[in-house]
mmCIF file of N, CA and C in Angstrom:
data_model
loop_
_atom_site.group_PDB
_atom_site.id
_atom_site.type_symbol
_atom_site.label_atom_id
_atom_site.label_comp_id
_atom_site.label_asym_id
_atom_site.label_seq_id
_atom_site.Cartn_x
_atom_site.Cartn_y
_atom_site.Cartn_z
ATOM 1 N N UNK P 1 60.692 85.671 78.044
ATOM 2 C CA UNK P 1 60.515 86.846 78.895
ATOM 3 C C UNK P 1 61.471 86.747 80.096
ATOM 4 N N UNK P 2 62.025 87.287 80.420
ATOM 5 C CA UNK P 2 63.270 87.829 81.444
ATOM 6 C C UNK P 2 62.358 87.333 82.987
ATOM 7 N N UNK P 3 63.042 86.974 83.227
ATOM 8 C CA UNK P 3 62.138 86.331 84.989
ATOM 9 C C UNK P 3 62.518 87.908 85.824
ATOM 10 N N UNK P 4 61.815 87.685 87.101
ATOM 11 C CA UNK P 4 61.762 88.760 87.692
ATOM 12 C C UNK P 4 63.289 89.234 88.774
ATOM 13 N N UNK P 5 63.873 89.023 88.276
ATOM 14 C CA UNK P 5 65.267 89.020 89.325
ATOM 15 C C UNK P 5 66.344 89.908 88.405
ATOM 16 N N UNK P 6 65.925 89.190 86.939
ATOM 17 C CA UNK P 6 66.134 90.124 85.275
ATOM 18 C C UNK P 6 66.513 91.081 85.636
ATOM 19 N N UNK P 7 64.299 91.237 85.627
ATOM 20 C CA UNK P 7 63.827 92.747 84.953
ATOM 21 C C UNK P 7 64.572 93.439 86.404
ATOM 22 N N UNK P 8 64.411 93.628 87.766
ATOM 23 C CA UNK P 8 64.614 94.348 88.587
ATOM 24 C C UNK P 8 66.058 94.612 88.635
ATOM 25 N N UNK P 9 67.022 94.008 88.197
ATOM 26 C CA UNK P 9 68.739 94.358 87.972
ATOM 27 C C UNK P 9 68.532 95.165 86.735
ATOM 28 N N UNK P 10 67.694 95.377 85.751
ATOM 29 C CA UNK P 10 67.559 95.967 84.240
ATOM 30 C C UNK P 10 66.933 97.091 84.671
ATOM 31 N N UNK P 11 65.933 97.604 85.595
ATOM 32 C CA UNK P 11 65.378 98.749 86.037
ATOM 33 C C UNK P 11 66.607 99.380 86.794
ATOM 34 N N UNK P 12 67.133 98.464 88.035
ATOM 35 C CA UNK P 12 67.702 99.268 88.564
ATOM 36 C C UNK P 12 68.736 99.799 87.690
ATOM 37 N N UNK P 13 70.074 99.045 86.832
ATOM 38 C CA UNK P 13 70.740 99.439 85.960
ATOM 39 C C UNK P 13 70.256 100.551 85.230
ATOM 40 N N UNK P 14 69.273 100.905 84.743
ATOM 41 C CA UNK P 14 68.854 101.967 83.610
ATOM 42 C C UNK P 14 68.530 103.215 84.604
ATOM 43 N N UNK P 15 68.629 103.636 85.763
ATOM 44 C CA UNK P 15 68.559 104.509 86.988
ATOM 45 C C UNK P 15 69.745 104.896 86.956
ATOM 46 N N UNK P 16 70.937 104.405 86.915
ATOM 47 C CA UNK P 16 72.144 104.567 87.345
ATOM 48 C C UNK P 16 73.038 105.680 86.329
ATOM 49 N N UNK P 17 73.765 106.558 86.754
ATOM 50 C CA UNK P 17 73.991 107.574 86.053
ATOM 51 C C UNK P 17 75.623 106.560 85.376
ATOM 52 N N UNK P 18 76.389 107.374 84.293
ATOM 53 C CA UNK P 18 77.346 106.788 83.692
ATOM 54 C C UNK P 18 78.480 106.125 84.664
ATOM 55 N N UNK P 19 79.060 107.233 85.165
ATOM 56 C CA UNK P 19 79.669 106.471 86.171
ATOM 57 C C UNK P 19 79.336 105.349 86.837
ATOM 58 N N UNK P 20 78.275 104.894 86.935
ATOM 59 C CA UNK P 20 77.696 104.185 88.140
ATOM 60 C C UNK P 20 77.903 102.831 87.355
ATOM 61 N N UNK P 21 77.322 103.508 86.059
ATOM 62 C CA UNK P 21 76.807 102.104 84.826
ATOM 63 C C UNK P 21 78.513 101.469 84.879
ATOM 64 N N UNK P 22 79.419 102.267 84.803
ATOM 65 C CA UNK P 22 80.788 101.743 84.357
ATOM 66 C C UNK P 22 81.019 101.115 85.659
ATOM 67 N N UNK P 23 81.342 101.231 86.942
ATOM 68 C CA UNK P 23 81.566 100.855 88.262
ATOM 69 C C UNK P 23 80.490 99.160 88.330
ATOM 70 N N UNK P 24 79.468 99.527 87.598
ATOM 71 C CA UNK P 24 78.537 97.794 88.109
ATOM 72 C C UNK P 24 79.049 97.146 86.625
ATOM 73 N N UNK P 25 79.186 97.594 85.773
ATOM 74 C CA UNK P 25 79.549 96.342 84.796
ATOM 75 C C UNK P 25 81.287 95.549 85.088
ATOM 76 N N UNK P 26 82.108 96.566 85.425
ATOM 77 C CA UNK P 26 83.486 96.132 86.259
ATOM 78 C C UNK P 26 83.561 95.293 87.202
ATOM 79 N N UNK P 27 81.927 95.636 88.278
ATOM 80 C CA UNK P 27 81.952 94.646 89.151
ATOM 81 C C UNK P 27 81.339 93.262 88.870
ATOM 82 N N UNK P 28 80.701 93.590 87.805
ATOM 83 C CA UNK P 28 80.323 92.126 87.141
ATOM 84 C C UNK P 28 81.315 91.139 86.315
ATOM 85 N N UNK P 29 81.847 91.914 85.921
ATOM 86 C CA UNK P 29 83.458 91.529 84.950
ATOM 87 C C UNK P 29 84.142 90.942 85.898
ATOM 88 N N UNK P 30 84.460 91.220 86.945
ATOM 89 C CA UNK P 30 84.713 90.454 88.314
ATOM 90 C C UNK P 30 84.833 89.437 88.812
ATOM 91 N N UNK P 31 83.166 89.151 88.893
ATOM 92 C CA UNK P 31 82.301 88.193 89.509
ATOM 93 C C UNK P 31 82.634 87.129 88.452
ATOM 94 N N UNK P 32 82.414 87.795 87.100
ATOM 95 C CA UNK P 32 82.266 86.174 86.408
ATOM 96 C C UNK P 32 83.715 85.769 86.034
ATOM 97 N N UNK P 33 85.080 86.841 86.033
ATOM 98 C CA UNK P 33 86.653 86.473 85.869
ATOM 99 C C UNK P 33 86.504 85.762 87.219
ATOM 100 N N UNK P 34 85.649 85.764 88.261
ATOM 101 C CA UNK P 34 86.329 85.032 89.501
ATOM 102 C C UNK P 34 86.090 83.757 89.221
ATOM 103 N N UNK P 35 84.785 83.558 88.575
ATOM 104 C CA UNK P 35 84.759 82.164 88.138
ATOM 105 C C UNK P 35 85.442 81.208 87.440
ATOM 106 N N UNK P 36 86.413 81.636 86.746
ATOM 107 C CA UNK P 36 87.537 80.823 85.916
ATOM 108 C C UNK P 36 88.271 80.275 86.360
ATOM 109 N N UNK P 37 88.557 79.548 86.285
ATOM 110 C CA UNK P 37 89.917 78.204 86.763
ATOM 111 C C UNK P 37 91.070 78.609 86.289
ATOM 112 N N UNK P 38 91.786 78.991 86.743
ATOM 113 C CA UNK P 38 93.230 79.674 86.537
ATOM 114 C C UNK P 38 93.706 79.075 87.469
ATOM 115 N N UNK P 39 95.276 79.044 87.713
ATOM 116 C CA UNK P 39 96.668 79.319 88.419
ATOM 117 C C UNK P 39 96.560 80.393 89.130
ATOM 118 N N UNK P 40 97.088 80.669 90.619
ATOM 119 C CA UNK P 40 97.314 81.645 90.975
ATOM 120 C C UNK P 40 98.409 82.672 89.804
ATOM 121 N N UNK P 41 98.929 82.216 89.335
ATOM 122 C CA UNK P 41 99.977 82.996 88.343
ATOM 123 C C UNK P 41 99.900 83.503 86.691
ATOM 124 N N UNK P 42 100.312 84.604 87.004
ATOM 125 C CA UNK P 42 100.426 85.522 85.763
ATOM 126 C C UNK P 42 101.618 85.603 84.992
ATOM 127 N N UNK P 43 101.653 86.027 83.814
ATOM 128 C CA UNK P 43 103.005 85.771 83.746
ATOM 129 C C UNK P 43 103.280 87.650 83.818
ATOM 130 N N UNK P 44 104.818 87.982 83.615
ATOM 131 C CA UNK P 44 104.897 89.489 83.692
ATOM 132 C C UNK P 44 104.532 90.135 82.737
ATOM 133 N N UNK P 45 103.862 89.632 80.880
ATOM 134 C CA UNK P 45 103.197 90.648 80.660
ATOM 135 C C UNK P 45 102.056 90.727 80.604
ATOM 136 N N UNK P 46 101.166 89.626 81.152
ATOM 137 C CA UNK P 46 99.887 89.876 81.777
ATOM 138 C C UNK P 46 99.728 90.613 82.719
ATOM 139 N N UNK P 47 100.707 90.934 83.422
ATOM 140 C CA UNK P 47 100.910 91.869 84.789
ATOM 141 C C UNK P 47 100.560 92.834 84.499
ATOM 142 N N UNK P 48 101.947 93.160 83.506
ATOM 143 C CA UNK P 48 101.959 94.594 82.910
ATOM 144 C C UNK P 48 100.994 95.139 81.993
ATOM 145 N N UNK P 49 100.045 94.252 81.453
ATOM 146 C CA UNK P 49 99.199 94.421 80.807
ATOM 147 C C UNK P 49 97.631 95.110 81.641
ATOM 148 N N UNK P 50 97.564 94.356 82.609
ATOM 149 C CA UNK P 50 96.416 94.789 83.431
ATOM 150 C C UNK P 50 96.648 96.137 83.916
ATOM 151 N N UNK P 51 98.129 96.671 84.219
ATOM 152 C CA UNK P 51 98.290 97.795 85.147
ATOM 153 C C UNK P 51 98.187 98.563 83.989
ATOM 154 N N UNK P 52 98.695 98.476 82.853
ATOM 155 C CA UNK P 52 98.440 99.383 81.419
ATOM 156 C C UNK P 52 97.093 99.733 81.531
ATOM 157 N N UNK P 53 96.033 99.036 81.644
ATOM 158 C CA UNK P 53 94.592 98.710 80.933
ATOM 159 C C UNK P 53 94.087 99.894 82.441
ATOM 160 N N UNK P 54 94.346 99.300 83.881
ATOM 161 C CA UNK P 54 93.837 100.001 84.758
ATOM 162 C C UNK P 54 94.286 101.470 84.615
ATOM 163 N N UNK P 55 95.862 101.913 84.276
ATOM 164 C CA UNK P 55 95.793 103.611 84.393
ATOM 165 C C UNK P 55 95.101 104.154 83.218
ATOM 166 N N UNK P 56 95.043 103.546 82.155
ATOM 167 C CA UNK P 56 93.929 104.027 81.009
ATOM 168 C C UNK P 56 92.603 104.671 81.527
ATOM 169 N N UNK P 57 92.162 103.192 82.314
ATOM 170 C CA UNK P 57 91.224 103.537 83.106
ATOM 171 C C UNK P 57 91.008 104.800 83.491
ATOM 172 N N UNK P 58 91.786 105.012 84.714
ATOM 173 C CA UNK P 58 92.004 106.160 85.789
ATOM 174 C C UNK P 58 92.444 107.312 84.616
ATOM 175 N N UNK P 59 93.084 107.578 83.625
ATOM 176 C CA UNK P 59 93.381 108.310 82.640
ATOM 177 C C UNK P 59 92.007 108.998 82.393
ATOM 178 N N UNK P 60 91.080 108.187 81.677
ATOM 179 C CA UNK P 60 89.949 108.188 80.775
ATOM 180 C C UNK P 60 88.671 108.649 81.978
ATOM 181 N N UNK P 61 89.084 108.997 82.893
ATOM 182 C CA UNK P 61 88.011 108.682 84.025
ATOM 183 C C UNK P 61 87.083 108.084 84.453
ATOM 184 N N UNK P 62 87.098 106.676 84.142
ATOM 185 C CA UNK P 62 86.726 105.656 84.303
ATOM 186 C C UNK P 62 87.118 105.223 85.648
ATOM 187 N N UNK P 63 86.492 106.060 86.912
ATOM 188 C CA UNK P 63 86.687 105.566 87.801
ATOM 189 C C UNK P 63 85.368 106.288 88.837
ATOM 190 N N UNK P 64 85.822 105.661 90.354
ATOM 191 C CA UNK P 64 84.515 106.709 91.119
ATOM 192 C C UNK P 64 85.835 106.721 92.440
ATOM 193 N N UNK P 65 85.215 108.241 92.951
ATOM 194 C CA UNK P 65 86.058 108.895 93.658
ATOM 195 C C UNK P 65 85.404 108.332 94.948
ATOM 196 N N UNK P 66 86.016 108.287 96.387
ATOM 197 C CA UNK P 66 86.246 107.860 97.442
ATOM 198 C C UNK P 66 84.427 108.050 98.012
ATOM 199 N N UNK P 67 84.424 109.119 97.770
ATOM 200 C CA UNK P 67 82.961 109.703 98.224
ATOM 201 C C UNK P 67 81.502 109.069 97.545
ATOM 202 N N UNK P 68 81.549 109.125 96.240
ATOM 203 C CA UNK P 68 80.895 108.369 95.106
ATOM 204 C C UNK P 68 80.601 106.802 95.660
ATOM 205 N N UNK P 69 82.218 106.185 96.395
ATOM 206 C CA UNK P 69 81.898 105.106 96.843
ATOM 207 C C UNK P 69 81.109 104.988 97.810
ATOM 208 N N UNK P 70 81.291 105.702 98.564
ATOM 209 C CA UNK P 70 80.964 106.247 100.198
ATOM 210 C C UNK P 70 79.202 105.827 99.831
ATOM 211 N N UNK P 71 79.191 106.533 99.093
ATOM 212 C CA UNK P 71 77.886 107.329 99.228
ATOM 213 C C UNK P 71 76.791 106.189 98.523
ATOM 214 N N UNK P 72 76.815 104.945 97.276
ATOM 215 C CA UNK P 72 76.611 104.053 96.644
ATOM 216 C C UNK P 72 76.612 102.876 97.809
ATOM 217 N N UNK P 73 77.453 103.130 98.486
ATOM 218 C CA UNK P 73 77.477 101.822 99.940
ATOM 219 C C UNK P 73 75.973 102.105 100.705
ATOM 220 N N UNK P 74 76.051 103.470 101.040
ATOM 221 C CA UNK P 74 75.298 103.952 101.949
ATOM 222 C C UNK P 74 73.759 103.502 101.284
ATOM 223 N N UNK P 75 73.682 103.792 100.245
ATOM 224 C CA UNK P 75 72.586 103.421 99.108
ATOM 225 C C UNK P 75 71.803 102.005 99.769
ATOM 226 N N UNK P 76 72.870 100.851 99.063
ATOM 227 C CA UNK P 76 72.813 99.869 99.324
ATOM 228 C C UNK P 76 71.895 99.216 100.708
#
């Protein structure tokens, strides 16, 4: 059974409209890429690869607008 720290990130998650859902799993993707032991260094088509992957992103609208942020802070 899911301890209680779980279930209350699993409630709040299932509240959250699409956008929102895409914006907290990115920021989790994040959190746990920060954890990896890497080199400061990339090479250039890992570079170019991430900036590919991010305008897809922004393409696909997979993003939240200035206000959206604004307003999710304010939440908080």
């Amino acid at each position: 059974m899911a301890n209680v720290l779980d279930q209350a990130m699993f409630n709040y998650f299932t509240q959250l409209n699409e956008a929102e859902k895409r914006s907290v799993v990115q920021m989790l993707k994040t959190f746990l890429k920060g954890r990896q032991v890497t080199d400061d260094h990339i090479s250039i088509e890992e570079y170019n690869k991430e900036i590919d992957e991010a305008v897809a992103r922004v393409k696909s609208g997979a993003f939240d607008t200035q206000e959206e942020v604004e307003k999710m802070a304010k939440e908080w």
